[in-house]
Short mmCIF file of C-alpha atoms in Angstrom, two decimals:
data_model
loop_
_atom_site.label_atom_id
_atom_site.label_comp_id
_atom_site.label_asym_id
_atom_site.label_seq_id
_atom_site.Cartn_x
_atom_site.Cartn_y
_atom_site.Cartn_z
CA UNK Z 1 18.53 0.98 -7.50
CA UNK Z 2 17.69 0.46 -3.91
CA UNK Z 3 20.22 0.83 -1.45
CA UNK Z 4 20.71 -0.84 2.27
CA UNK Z 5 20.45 1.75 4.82
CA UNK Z 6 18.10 3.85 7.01
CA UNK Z 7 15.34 3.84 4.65
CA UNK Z 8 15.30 -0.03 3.79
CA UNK Z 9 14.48 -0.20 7.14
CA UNK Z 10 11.82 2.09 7.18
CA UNK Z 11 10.13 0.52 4.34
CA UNK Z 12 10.18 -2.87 6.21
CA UNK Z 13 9.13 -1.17 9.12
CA UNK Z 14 6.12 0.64 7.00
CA UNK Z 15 5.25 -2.08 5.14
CA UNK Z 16 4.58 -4.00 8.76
CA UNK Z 17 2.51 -1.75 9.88
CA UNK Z 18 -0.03 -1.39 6.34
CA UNK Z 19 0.24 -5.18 6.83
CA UNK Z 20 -1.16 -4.92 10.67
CA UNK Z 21 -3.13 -2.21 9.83
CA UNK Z 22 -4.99 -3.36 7.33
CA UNK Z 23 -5.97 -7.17 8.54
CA UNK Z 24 -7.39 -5.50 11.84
CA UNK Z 25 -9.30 -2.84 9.60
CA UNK Z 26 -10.34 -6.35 7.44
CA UNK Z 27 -11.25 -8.02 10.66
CA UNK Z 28 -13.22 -4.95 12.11
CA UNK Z 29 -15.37 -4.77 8.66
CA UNK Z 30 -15.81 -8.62 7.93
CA UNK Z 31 -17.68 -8.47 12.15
CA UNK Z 32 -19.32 -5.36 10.49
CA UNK Z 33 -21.03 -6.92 7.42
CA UNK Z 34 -21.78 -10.43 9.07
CA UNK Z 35 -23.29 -8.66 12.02
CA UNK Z 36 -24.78 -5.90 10.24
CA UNK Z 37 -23.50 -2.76 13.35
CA UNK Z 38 -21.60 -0.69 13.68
CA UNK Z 39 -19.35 -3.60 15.77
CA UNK Z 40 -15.77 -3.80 14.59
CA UNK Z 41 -16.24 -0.14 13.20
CA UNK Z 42 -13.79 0.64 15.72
CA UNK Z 43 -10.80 -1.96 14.45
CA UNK Z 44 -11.92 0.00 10.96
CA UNK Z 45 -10.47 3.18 12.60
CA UNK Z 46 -8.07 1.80 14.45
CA UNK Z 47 -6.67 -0.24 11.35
CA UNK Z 48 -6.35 3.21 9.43
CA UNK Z 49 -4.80 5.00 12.04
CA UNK Z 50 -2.01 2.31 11.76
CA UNK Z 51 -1.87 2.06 8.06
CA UNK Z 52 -1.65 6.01 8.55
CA UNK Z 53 1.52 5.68 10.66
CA UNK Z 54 3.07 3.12 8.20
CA UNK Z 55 2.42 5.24 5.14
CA UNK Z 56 4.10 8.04 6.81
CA UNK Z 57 7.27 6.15 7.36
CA UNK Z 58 7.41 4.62 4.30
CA UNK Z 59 6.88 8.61 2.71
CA UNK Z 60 10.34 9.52 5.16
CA UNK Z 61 12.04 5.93 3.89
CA UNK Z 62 11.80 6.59 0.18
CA UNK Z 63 12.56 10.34 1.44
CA UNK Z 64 15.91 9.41 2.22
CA UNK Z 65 16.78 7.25 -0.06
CA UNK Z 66 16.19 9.71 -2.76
CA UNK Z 67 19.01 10.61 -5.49
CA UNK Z 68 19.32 11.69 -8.94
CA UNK Z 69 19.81 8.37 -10.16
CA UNK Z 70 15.79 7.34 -9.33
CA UNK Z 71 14.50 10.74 -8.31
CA UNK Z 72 11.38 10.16 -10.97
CA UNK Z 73 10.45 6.81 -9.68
CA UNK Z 74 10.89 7.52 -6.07
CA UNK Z 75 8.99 10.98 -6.06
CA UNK Z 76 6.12 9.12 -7.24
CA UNK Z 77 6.26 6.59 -4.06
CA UNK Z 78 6.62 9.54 -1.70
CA UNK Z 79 3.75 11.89 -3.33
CA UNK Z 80 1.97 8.80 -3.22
CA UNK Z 81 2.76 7.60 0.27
CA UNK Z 82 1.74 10.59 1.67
CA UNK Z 83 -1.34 10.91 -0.27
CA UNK Z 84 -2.63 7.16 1.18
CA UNK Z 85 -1.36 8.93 5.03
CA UNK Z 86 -3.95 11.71 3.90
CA UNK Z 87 -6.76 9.16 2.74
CA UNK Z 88 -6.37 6.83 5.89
CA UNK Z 89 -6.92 10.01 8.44
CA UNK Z 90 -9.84 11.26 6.41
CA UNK Z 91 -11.18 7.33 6.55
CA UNK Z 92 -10.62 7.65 10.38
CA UNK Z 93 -12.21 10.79 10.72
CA UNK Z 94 -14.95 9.50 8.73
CA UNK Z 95 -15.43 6.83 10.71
CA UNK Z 96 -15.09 8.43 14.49
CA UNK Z 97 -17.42 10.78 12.95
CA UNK Z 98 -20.17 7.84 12.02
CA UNK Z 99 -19.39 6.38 15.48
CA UNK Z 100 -20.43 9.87 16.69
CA UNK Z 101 -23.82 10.10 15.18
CA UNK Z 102 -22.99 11.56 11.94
CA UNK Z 103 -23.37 8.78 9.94
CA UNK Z 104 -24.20 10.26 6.60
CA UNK Z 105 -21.30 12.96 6.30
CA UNK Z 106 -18.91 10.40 8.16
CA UNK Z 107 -19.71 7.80 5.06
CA UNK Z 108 -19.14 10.40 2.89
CA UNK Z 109 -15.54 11.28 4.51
CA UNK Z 110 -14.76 7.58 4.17
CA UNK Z 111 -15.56 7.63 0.86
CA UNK Z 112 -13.09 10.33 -0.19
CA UNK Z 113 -10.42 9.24 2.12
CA UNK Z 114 -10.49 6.01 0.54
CA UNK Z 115 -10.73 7.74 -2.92
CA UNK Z 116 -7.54 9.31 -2.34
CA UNK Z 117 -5.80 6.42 -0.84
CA UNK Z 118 -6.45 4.29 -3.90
CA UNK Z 119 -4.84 7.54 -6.02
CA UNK Z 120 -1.68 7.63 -3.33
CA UNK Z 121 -1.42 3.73 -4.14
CA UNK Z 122 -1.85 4.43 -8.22
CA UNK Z 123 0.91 6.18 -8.27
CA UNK Z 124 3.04 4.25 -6.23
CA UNK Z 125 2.15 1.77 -8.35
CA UNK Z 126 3.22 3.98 -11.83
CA UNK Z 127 6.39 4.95 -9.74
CA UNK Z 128 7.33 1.23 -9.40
CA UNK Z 129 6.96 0.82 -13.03
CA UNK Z 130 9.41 3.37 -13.70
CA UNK Z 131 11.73 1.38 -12.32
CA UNK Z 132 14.47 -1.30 -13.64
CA UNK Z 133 13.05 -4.79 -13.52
CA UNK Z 134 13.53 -7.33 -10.53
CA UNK Z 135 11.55 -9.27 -8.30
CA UNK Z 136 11.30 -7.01 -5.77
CA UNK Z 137 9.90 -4.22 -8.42
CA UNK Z 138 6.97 -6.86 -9.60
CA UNK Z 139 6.10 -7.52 -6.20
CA UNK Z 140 5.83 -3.80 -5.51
CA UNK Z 141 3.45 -2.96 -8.63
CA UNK Z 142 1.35 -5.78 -7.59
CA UNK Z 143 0.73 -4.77 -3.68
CA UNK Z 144 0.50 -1.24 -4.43
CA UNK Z 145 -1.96 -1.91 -7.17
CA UNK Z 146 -4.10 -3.85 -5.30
CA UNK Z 147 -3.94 -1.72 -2.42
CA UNK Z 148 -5.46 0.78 -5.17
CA UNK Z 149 -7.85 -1.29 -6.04
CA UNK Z 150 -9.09 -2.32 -3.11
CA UNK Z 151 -8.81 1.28 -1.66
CA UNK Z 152 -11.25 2.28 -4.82
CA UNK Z 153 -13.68 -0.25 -4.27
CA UNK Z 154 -13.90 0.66 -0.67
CA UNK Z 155 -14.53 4.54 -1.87
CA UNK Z 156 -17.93 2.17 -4.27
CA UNK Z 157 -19.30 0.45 -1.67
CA UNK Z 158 -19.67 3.82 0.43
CA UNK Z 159 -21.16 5.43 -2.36
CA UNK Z 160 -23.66 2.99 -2.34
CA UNK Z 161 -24.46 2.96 0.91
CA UNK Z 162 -24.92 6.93 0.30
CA UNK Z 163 -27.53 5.59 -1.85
CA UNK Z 164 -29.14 3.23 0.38
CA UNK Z 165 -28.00 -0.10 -1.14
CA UNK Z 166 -26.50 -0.56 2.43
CA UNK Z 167 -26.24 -4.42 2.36
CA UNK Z 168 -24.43 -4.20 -1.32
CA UNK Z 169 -22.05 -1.15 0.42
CA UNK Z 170 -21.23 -3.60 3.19
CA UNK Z 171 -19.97 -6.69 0.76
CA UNK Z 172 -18.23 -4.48 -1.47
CA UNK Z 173 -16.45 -2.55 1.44
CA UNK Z 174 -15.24 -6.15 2.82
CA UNK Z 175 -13.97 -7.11 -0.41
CA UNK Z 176 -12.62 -4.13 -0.63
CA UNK Z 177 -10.83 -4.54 2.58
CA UNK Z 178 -9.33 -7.73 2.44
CA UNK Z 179 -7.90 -6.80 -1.20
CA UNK Z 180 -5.98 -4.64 1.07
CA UNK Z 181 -4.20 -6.49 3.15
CA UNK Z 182 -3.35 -9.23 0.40
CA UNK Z 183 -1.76 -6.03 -1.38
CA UNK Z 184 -0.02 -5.05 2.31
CA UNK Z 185 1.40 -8.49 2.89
CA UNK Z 186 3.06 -8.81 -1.22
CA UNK Z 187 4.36 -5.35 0.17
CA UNK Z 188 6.19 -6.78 3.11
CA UNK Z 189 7.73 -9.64 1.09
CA UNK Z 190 8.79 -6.99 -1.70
CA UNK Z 191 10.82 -4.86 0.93
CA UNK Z 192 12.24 -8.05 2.52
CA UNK Z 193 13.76 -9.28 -0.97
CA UNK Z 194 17.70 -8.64 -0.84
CA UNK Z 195 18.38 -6.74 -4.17
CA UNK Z 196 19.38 -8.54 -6.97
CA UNK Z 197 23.40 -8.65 -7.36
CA UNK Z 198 24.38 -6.27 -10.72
CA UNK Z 199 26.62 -8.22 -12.68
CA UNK Z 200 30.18 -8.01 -12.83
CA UNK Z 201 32.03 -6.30 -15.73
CA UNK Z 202 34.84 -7.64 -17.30
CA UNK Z 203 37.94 -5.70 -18.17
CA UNK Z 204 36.62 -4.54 -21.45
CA UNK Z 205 32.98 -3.28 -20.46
CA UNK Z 206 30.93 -6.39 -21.36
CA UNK Z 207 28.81 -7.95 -18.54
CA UNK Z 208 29.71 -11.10 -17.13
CA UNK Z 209 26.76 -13.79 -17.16
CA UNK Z 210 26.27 -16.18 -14.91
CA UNK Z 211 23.67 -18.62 -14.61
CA UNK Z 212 21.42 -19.00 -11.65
CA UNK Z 213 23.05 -22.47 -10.66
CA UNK Z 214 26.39 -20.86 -9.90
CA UNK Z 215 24.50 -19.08 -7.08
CA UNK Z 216 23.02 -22.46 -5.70
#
C-alpha cells in the first residue's frame, strides 16, 4: 500500500522527468535516423542524463516509503531504479564518447547501458506484480515493461549497427526509443492516480461493499 508523503512526490517528480527525458532522447534519435548524422545525438545524451536524474529520485522515493508491509515489492523498484540510473549514464557515456570519435566502443557502451536499463525496468516491472491489485499497479507493470522493452530493443539495434546493418540499427533504435516514452508517460499517470479507498469494516470484521455509483 502506497502512502501520501515525501516519496509520492518524488515519484511524480521522477516519473516527469523519464517522461521529459525520454521524448527529447526520442526526438534527438527520430532527427538521427531521418537524417542519417550524428544530429540530435546530442538530445540522445541529453535525454539520458535526465531520465538518469529521474530514476535516481524515484530510487530515494520508493527508498522512503519502504516498510515491512511491501519491503519485497518495493526493493525490487529501488534495485531496479537504480539499475536504469546506471544504464542511462553508461548510454550517455556511450554516446559523448561516439560524439568524441570513438564511435565503435561508444556504440558498444550504449548497448550495455541500455541492456541494463531494460533489466532495472524488468524488475520494476516483477516488483509491481508483487503487489495488491489496483489501477495504479496495472498502469505501473505496463510503463515499466515497456520501458524494458523498449530499453532492450535499443541494446538490438546497437548490436546491429556493431555489425554493420547501420540503417536496420537506426529504425530499431527509434522504435526503440519512442516505446520509451509511451512507457514514461503511463508512468506519470500511474503515480498521479489517488489510491484506491480500502473498504470499510463493519463491526464484526466483514468488509463493507459499495458499488462504484455511491462514489459518483
Amino acid at each position: 500500500m502506497i502512502t501520501h508523503g515525501n516519496g509520492d512526490d518524488l515519484l511524480i517528480s521522477a516519473a516527469w522527468l523519464l517522461g521529459i527525458g525520454t521524448l527529447v532522447g526520442a526526438i534527438g534519435q527520430t532527427r538521427q535516423t531521418l537524417t542519417s548524422t550524428n544530429l540530435g545525438k546530442d538530445l540522445v545524451l541529453k535525454g539520458n542524463g535526465i531520465e538518469a536524474v529521474g530514476n535516481s529520485l524515484q530510487a530515494i522515493g520508493r527508498s522512503k516509503m519502504l516498510n515491512p508491509e511491501n519491503e519485497r515489492s518495493e526493493t525490487y523498484f529501488i534495485f531496479g531504479a537504480w539499475l536504469e540510473a546506471i544504464g542511462n549514464i553508461a548510454n550517455a557515456v556511450g554516446i559523448d564518447m561516439q560524439l568524441s570519435g570513438s564511435v565503435e566502443e561508444g556504440t558498444r557502451t550504449d548497448a550495455i547501458g541500455s541492456g541494463i536499463q531494460g533489466l532495472g525496468a524488468a524488475f520494476e516491472t516483477f516488483g509491481a506484480s508483487l503487489t495488491e491489485e489496483s489501477i495504479s499497479r496495472s498502469f505501473e507493470i505496463k510503463g515499466n515493461g515497456l520501458i524494458a522493452a523498449g530499453s532492450f530493443l535499443e541494446s538490438v539495434g546497437n548490436i546491429f549497427i556493431l555489425n554493420e546493418k547501420v540503417r536496420l540499427g537506426e529504425h530499431i533504435l527509434l522504435l526503440g526509443s519512442w516505446t520509451q516514452v509511451f512507457g514514461a508517460f503511463i508512468l506519470i499517470e500511474a503515480f498521479s492516480l489517488d489510491p484506491e479507498p480500502e473498504p470499510e469494516k463493519e463491526k464484526d470484521g466483514h468488509n463493507r461493499h459499495y458499488s462504484y455509483a455511491n462514489y459518483c
